[in-house]
PDB file of C-alpha atoms in Angstrom:
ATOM      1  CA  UNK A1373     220.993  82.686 -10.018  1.00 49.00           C
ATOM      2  CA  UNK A1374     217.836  80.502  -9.652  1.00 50.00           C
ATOM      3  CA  UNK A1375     218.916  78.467 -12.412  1.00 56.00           C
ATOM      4  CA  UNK A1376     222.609  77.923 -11.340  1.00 50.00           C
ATOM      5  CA  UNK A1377     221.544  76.151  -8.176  1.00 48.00           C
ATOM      6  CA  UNK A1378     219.561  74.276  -9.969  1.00 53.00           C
ATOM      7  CA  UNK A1379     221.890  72.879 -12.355  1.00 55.00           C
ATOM      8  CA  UNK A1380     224.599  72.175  -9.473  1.00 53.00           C
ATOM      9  CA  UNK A1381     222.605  71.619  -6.246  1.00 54.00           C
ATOM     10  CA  UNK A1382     219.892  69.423  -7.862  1.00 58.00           C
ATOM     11  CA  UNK A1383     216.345  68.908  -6.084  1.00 63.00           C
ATOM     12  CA  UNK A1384     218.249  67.533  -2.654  1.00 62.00           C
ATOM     13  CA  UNK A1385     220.711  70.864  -2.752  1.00 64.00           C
ATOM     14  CA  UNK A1386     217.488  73.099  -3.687  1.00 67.00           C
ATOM     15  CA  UNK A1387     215.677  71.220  -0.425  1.00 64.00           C
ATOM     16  CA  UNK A1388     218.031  71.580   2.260  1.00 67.00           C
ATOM     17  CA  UNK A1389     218.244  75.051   0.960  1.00 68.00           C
ATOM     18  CA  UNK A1390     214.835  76.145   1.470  1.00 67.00           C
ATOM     19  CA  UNK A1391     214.750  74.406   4.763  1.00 66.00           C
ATOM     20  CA  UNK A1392     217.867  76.104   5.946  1.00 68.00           C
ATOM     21  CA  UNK A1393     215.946  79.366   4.643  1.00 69.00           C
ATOM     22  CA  UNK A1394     213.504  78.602   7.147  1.00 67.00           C
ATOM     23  CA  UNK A1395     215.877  78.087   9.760  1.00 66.00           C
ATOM     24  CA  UNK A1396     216.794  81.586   8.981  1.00 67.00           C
ATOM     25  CA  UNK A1397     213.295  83.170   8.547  1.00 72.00           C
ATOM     26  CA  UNK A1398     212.578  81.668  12.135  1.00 62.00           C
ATOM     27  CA  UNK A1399     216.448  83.269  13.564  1.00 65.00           C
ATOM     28  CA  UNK A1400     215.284  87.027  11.857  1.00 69.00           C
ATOM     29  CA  UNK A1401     211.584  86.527  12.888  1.00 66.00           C
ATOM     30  CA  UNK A1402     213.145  86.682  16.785  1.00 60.00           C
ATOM     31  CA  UNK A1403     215.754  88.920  16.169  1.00 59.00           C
ATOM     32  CA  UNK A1404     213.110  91.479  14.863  1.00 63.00           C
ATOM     33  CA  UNK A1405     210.155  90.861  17.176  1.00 63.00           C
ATOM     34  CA  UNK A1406     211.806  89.458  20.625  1.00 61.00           C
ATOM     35  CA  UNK A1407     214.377  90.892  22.969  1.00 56.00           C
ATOM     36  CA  UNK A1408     216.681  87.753  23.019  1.00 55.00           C
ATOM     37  CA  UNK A1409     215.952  87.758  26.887  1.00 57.00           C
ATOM     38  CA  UNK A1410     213.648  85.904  29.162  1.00 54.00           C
ATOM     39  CA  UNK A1411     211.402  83.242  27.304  1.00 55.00           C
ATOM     40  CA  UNK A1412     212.470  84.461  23.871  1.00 57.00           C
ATOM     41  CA  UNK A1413     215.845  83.000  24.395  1.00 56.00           C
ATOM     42  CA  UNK A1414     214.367  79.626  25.100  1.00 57.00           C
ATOM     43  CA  UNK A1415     213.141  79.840  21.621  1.00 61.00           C
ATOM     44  CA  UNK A1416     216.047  80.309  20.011  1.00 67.00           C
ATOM     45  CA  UNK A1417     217.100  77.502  16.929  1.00 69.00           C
ATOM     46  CA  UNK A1418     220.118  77.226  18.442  1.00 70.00           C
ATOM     47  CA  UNK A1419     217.970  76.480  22.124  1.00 71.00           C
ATOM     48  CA  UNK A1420     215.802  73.720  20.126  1.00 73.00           C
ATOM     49  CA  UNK A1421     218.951  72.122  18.654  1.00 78.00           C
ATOM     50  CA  UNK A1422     220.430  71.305  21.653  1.00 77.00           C
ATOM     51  CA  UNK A1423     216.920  70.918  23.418  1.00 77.00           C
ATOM     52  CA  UNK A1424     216.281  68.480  20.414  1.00 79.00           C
ATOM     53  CA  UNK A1425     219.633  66.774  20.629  1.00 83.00           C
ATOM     54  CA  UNK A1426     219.573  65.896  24.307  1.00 82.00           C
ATOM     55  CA  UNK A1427     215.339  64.854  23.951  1.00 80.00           C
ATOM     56  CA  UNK A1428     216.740  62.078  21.099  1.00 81.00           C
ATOM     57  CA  UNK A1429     218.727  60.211  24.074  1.00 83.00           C
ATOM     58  CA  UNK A1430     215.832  60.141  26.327  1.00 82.00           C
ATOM     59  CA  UNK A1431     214.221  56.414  25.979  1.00 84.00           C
ATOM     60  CA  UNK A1432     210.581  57.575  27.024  1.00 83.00           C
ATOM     61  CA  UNK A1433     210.837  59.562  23.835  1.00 85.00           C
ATOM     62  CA  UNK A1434     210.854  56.222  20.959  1.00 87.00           C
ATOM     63  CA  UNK A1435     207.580  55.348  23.531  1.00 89.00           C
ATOM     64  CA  UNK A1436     205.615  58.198  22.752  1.00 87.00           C
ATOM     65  CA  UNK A1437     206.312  58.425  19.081  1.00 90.00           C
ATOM     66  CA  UNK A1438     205.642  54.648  19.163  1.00 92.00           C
ATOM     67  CA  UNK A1439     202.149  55.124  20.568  1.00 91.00           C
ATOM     68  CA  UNK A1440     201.448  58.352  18.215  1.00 91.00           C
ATOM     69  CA  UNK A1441     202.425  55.810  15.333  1.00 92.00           C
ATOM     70  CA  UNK A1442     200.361  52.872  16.426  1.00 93.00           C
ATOM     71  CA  UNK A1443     197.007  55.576  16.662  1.00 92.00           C
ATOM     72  CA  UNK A1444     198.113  56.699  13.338  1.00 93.00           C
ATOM     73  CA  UNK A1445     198.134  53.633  11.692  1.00 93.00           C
ATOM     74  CA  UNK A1446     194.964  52.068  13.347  1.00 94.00           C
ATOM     75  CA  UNK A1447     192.977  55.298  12.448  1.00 93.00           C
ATOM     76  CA  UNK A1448     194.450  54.999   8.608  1.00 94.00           C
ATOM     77  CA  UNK A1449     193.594  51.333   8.388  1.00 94.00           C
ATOM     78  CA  UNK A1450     189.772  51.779  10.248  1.00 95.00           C
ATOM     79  CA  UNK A1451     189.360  54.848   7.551  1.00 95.00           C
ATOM     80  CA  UNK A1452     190.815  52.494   4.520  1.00 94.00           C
ATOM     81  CA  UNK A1453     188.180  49.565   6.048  1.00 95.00           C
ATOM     82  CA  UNK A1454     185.493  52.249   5.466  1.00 94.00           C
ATOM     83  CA  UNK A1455     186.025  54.504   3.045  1.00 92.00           C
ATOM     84  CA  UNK A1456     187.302  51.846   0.248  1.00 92.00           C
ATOM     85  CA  UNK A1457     184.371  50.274  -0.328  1.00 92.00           C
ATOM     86  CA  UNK A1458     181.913  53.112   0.410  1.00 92.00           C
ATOM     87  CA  UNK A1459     183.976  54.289  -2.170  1.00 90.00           C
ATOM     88  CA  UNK A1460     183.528  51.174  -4.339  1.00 89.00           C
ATOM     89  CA  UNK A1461     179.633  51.620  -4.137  1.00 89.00           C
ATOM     90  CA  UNK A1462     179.471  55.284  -4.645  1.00 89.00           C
ATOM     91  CA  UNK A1463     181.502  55.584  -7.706  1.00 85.00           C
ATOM     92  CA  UNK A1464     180.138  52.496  -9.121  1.00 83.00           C
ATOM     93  CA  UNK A1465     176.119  53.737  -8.028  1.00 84.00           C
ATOM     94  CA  UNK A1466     175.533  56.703  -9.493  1.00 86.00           C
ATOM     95  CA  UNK A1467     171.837  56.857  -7.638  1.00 87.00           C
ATOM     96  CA  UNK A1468     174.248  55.739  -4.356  1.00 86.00           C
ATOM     97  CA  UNK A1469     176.192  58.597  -5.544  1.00 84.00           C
ATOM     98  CA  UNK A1470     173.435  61.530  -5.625  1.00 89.00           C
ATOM     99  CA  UNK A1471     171.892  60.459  -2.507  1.00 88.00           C
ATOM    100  CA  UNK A1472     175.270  60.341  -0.292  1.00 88.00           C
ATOM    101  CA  UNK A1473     177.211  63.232  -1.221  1.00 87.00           C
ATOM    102  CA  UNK A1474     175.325  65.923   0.210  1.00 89.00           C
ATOM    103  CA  UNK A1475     176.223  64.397   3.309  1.00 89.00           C
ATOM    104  CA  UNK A1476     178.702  63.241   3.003  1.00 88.00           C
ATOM    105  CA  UNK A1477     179.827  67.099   1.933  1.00 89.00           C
ATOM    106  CA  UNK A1478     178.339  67.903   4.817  1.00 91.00           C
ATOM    107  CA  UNK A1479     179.819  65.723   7.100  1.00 89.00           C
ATOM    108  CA  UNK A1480     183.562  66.604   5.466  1.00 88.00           C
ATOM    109  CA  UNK A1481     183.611  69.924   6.500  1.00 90.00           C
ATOM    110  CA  UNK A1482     182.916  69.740  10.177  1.00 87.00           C
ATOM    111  CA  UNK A1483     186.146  69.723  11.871  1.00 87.00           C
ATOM    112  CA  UNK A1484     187.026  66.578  13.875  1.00 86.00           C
ATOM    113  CA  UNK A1485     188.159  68.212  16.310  1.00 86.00           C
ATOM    114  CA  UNK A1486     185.031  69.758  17.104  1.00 87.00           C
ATOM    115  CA  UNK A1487     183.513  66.099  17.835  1.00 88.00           C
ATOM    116  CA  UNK A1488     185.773  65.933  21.088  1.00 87.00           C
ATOM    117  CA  UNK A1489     183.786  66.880  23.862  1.00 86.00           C
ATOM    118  CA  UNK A1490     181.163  64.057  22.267  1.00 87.00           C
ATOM    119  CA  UNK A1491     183.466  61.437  21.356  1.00 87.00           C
ATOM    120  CA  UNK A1492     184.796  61.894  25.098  1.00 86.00           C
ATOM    121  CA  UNK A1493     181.239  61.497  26.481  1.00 87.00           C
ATOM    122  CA  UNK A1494     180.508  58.899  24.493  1.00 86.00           C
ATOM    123  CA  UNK A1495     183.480  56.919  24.744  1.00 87.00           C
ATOM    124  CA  UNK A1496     185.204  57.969  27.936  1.00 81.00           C
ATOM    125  CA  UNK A1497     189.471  59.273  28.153  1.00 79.00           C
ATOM    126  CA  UNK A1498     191.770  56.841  26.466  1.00 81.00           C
ATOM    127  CA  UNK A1499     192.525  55.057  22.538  1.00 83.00           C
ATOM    128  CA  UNK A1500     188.953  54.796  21.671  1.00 90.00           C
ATOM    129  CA  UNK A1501     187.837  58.472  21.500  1.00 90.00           C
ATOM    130  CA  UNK A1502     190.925  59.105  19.053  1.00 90.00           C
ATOM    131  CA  UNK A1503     190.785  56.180  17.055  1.00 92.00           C
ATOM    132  CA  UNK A1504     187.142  57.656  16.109  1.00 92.00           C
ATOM    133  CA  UNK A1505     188.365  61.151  15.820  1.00 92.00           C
ATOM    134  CA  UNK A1506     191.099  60.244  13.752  1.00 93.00           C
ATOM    135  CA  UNK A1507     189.288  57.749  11.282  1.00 94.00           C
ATOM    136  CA  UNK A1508     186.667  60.320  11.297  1.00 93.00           C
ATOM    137  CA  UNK A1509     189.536  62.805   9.134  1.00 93.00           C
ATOM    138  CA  UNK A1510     190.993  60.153   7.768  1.00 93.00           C
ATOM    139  CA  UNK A1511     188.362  58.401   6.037  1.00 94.00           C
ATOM    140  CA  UNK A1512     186.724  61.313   3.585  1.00 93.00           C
ATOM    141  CA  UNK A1513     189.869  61.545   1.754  1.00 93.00           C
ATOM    142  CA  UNK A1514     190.542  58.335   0.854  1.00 94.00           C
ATOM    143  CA  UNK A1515     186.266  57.846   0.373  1.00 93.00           C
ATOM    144  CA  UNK A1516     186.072  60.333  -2.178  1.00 92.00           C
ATOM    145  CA  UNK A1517     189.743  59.500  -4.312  1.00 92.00           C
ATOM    146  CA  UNK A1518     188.245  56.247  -4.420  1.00 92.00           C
ATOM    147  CA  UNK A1519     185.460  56.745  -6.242  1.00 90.00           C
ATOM    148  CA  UNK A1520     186.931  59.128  -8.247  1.00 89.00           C
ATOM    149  CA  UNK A1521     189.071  55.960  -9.683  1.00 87.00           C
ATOM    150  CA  UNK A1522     186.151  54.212  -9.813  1.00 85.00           C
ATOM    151  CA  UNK A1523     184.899  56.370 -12.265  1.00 85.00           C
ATOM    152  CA  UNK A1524     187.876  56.971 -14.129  1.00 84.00           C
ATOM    153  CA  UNK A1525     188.476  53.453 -14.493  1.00 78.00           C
ATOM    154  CA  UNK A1526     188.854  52.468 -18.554  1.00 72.00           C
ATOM    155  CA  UNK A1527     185.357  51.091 -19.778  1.00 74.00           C
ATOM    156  CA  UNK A1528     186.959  48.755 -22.324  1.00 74.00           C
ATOM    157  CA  UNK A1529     188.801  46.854 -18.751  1.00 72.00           C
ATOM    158  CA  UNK A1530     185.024  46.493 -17.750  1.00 71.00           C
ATOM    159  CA  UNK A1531     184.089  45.477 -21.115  1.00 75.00           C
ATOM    160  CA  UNK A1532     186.692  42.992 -21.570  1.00 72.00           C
ATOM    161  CA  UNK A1533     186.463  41.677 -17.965  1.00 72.00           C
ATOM    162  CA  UNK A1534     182.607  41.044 -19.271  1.00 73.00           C
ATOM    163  CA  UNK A1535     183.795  39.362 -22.651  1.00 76.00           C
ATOM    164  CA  UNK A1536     186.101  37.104 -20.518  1.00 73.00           C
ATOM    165  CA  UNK A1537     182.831  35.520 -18.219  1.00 69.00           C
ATOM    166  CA  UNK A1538     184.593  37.528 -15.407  1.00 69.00           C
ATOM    167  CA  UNK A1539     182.343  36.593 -12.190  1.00 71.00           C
ATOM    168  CA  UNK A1540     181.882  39.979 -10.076  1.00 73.00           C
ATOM    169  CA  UNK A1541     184.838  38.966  -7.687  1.00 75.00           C
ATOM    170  CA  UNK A1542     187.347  38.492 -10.602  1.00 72.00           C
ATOM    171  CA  UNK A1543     186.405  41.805 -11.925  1.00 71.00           C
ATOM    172  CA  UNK A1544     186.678  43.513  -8.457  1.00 73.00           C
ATOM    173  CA  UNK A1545     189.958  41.620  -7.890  1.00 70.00           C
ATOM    174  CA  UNK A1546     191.385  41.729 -11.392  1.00 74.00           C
ATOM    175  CA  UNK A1547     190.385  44.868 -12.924  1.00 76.00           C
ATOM    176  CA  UNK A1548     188.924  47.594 -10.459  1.00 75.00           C
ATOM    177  CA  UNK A1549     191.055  47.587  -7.686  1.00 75.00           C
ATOM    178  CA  UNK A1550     194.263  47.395  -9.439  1.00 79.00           C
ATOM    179  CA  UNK A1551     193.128  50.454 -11.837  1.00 79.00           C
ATOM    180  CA  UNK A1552     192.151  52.429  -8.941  1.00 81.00           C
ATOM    181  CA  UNK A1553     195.443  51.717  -6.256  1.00 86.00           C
ATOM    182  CA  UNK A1554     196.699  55.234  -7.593  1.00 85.00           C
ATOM    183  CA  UNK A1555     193.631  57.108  -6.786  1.00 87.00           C
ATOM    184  CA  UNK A1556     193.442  55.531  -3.031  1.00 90.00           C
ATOM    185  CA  UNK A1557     197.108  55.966  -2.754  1.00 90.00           C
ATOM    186  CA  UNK A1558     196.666  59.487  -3.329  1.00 90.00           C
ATOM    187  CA  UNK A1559     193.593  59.376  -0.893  1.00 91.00           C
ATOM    188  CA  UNK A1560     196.481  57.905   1.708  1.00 91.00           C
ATOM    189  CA  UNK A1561     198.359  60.501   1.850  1.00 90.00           C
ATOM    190  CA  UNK A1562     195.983  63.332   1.930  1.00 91.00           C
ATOM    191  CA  UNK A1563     194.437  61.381   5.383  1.00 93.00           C
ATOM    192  CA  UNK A1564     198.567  60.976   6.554  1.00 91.00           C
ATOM    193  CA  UNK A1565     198.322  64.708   6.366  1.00 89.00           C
ATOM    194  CA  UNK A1566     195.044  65.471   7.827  1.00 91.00           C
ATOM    195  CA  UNK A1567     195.713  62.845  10.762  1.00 91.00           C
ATOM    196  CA  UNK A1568     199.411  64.151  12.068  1.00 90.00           C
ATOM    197  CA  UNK A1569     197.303  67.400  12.232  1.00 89.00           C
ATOM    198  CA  UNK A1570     194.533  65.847  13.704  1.00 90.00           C
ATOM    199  CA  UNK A1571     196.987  63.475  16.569  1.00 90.00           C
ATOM    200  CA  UNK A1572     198.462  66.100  18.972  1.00 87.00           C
ATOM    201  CA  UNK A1573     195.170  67.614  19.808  1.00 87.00           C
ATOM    202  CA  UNK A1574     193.462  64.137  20.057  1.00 87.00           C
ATOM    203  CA  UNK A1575     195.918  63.110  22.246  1.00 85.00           C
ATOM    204  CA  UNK A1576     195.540  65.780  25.105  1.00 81.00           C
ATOM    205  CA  UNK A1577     192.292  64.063  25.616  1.00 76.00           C
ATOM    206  CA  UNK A1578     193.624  62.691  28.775  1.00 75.00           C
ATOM    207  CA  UNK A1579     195.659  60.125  27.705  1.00 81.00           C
ATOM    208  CA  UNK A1580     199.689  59.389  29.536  1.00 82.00           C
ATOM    209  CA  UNK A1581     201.455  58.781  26.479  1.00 85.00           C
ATOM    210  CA  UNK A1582     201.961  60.027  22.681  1.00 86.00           C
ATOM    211  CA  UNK A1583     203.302  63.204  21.416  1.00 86.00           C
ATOM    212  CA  UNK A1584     200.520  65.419  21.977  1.00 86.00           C
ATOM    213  CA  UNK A1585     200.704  64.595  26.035  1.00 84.00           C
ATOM    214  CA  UNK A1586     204.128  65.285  25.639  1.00 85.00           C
ATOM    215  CA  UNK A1587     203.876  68.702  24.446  1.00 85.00           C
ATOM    216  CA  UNK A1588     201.273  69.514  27.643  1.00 84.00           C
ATOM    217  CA  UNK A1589     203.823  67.783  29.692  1.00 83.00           C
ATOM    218  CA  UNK A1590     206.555  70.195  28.631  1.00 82.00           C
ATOM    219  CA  UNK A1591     204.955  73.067  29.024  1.00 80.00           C
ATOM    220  CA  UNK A1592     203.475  71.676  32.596  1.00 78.00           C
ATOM    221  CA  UNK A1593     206.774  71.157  33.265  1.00 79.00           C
ATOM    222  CA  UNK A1594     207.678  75.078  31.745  1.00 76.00           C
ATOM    223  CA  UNK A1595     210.604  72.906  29.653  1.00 73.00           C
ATOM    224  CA  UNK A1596     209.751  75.633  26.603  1.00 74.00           C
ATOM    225  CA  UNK A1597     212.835  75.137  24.865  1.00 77.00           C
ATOM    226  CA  UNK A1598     212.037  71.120  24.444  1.00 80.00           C
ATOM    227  CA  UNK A1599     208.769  72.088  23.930  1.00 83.00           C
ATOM    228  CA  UNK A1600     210.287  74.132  21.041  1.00 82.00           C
ATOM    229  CA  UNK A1601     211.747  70.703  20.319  1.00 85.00           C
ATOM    230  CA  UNK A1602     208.895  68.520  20.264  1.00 86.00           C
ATOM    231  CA  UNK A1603     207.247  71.133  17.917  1.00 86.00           C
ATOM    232  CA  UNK A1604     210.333  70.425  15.422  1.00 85.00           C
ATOM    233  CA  UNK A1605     210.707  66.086  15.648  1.00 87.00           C
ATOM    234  CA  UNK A1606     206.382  66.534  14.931  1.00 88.00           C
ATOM    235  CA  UNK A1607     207.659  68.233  12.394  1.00 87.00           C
ATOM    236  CA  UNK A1608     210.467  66.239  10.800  1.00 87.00           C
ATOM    237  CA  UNK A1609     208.424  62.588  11.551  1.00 90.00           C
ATOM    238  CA  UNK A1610     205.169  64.304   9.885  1.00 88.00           C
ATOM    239  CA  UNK A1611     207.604  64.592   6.930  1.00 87.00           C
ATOM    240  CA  UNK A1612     208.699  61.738   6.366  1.00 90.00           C
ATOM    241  CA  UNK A1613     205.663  59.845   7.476  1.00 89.00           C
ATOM    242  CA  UNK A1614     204.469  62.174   3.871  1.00 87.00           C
ATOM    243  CA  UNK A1615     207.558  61.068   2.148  1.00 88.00           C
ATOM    244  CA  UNK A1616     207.149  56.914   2.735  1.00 88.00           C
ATOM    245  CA  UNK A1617     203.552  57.999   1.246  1.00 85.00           C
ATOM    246  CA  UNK A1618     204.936  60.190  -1.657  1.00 85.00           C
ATOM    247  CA  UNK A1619     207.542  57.016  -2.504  1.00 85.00           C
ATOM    248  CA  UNK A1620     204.627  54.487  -2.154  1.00 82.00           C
ATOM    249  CA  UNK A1621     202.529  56.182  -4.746  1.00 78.00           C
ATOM    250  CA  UNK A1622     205.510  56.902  -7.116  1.00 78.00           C
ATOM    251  CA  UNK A1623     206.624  53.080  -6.901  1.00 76.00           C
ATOM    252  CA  UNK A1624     203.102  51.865  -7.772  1.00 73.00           C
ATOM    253  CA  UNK A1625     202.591  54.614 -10.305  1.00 62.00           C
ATOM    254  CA  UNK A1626     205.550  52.745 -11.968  1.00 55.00           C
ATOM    255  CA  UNK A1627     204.618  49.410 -11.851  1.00 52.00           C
TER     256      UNK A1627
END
């Protein structure tokens, strides 16, 4: 069976089927643990569609996904301005490297979320606090795939590079960071991930726009079916926010 959809619904076919499989895992999950009455019903996938359908015409919406975008992308790029060439240094240092990654370790596994109440503090409500929280995730990710390419970079390049008279900026420019574009690529997308995560909390730090405020405005509001709703389009933009990422790495992986 497994192998006839494969040979006649191809990856996209086998896709849309497992999502619609969720669709229908989420359908039995209520239909075996709800009542179909009261807030269950508001719950419904059929509830969310429409919820979702009539949310999509609202104009406010494109603001808020605008804003969660723009925090997105200005966390990603602070992280990149950071954790490239920290990366740079530590996979080309190996002292560098056995002095920095016990903390830096260290410093990966506290959650970033747990640096609210202090960023807050620090910073006050507004961008600021979840720019930091955000390149804070962000930024170990793409840190530590970097110097993994670093040191996986071909010692013959190097070698070559040296041969040549290369001058230190010609070898950065010419050899290192176009052998290691793959590794921080990959380091991209494991931060897109970690920051969509990362956003909706971040942004009930009392700021009046982005999809996180929206979701405490819904349920303010006790909208729960386009609550429902707002859970879903997180959902669908977080994927393909991870697909431009997936078809940026496989494009360069080509080159």
């Amino acid at each position: 069976m497994i192998n006839l959809l494969r040979t006649h619904a191809g990856p996209w076919g086998l896709g849309v089927l497992g999502l619609l499989s969720l669709f229908g895992l989420w359908w039995l999950a209520l239909a075996l643990f709800s009542s179909g009455e009261g807030l269950a019903a508001l719950f419904t996938p059929q509830a969310t569609l429409v919820s979702l359908i009539e949310l999509l015409q609202r104009p406010e919406l494109a603001e808020h996904v605008l804003v969660s975008l723009r925090r997105i992308f200005i966390g990603l790029g602070l992280a990149l301005l950071i954790g490239v060439p920290l990366g740079l240094l530590v996979g080309s240092l190996r002292h560098l490297e056995w002095a920095t990654t016990p903390a830096f370790q260290f410093l990966r596994m506290i959650s970033p979320l747990s640096w609210m109440p202090i960023a807050v503090m620090l910073m006050g409500v507004g961008d600021q606090p979840i720019y930091f929280l955000l390149a804070f995730a962000a930024v170990w990710p793409i840190l530590l795939n970097t110097a993994a390419g670093v040191k996986q970079l071909d010692s013959r390049w190097l070698q070559l590079a040296r041969s040549l008279s290369a001058t230190r900026r010609e070898t950065l420019l010419r050899v290192i960071l176009p052998g290691i574009v793959g590794h921080v690529l990959t380091g991209v997308r494991l931060a897109i991930g970690i920051l969509w995560i990362v956003l909706v909390p971040c942004e009930m730090l009392g700021v009046s726009a982005g999809l996180g405020y929206y979701i405490l405005d819904t349920r303010d509001r006790l909208a729960y079916s386009e609550l429902m709703a707002m859970v879903l389009l997180i959902g669908v933009l977080g994927f393909l926010l991870d697909a431009a990422a997936r078809w940026l790495h496989g494009r360069w992986s080509h080159v």
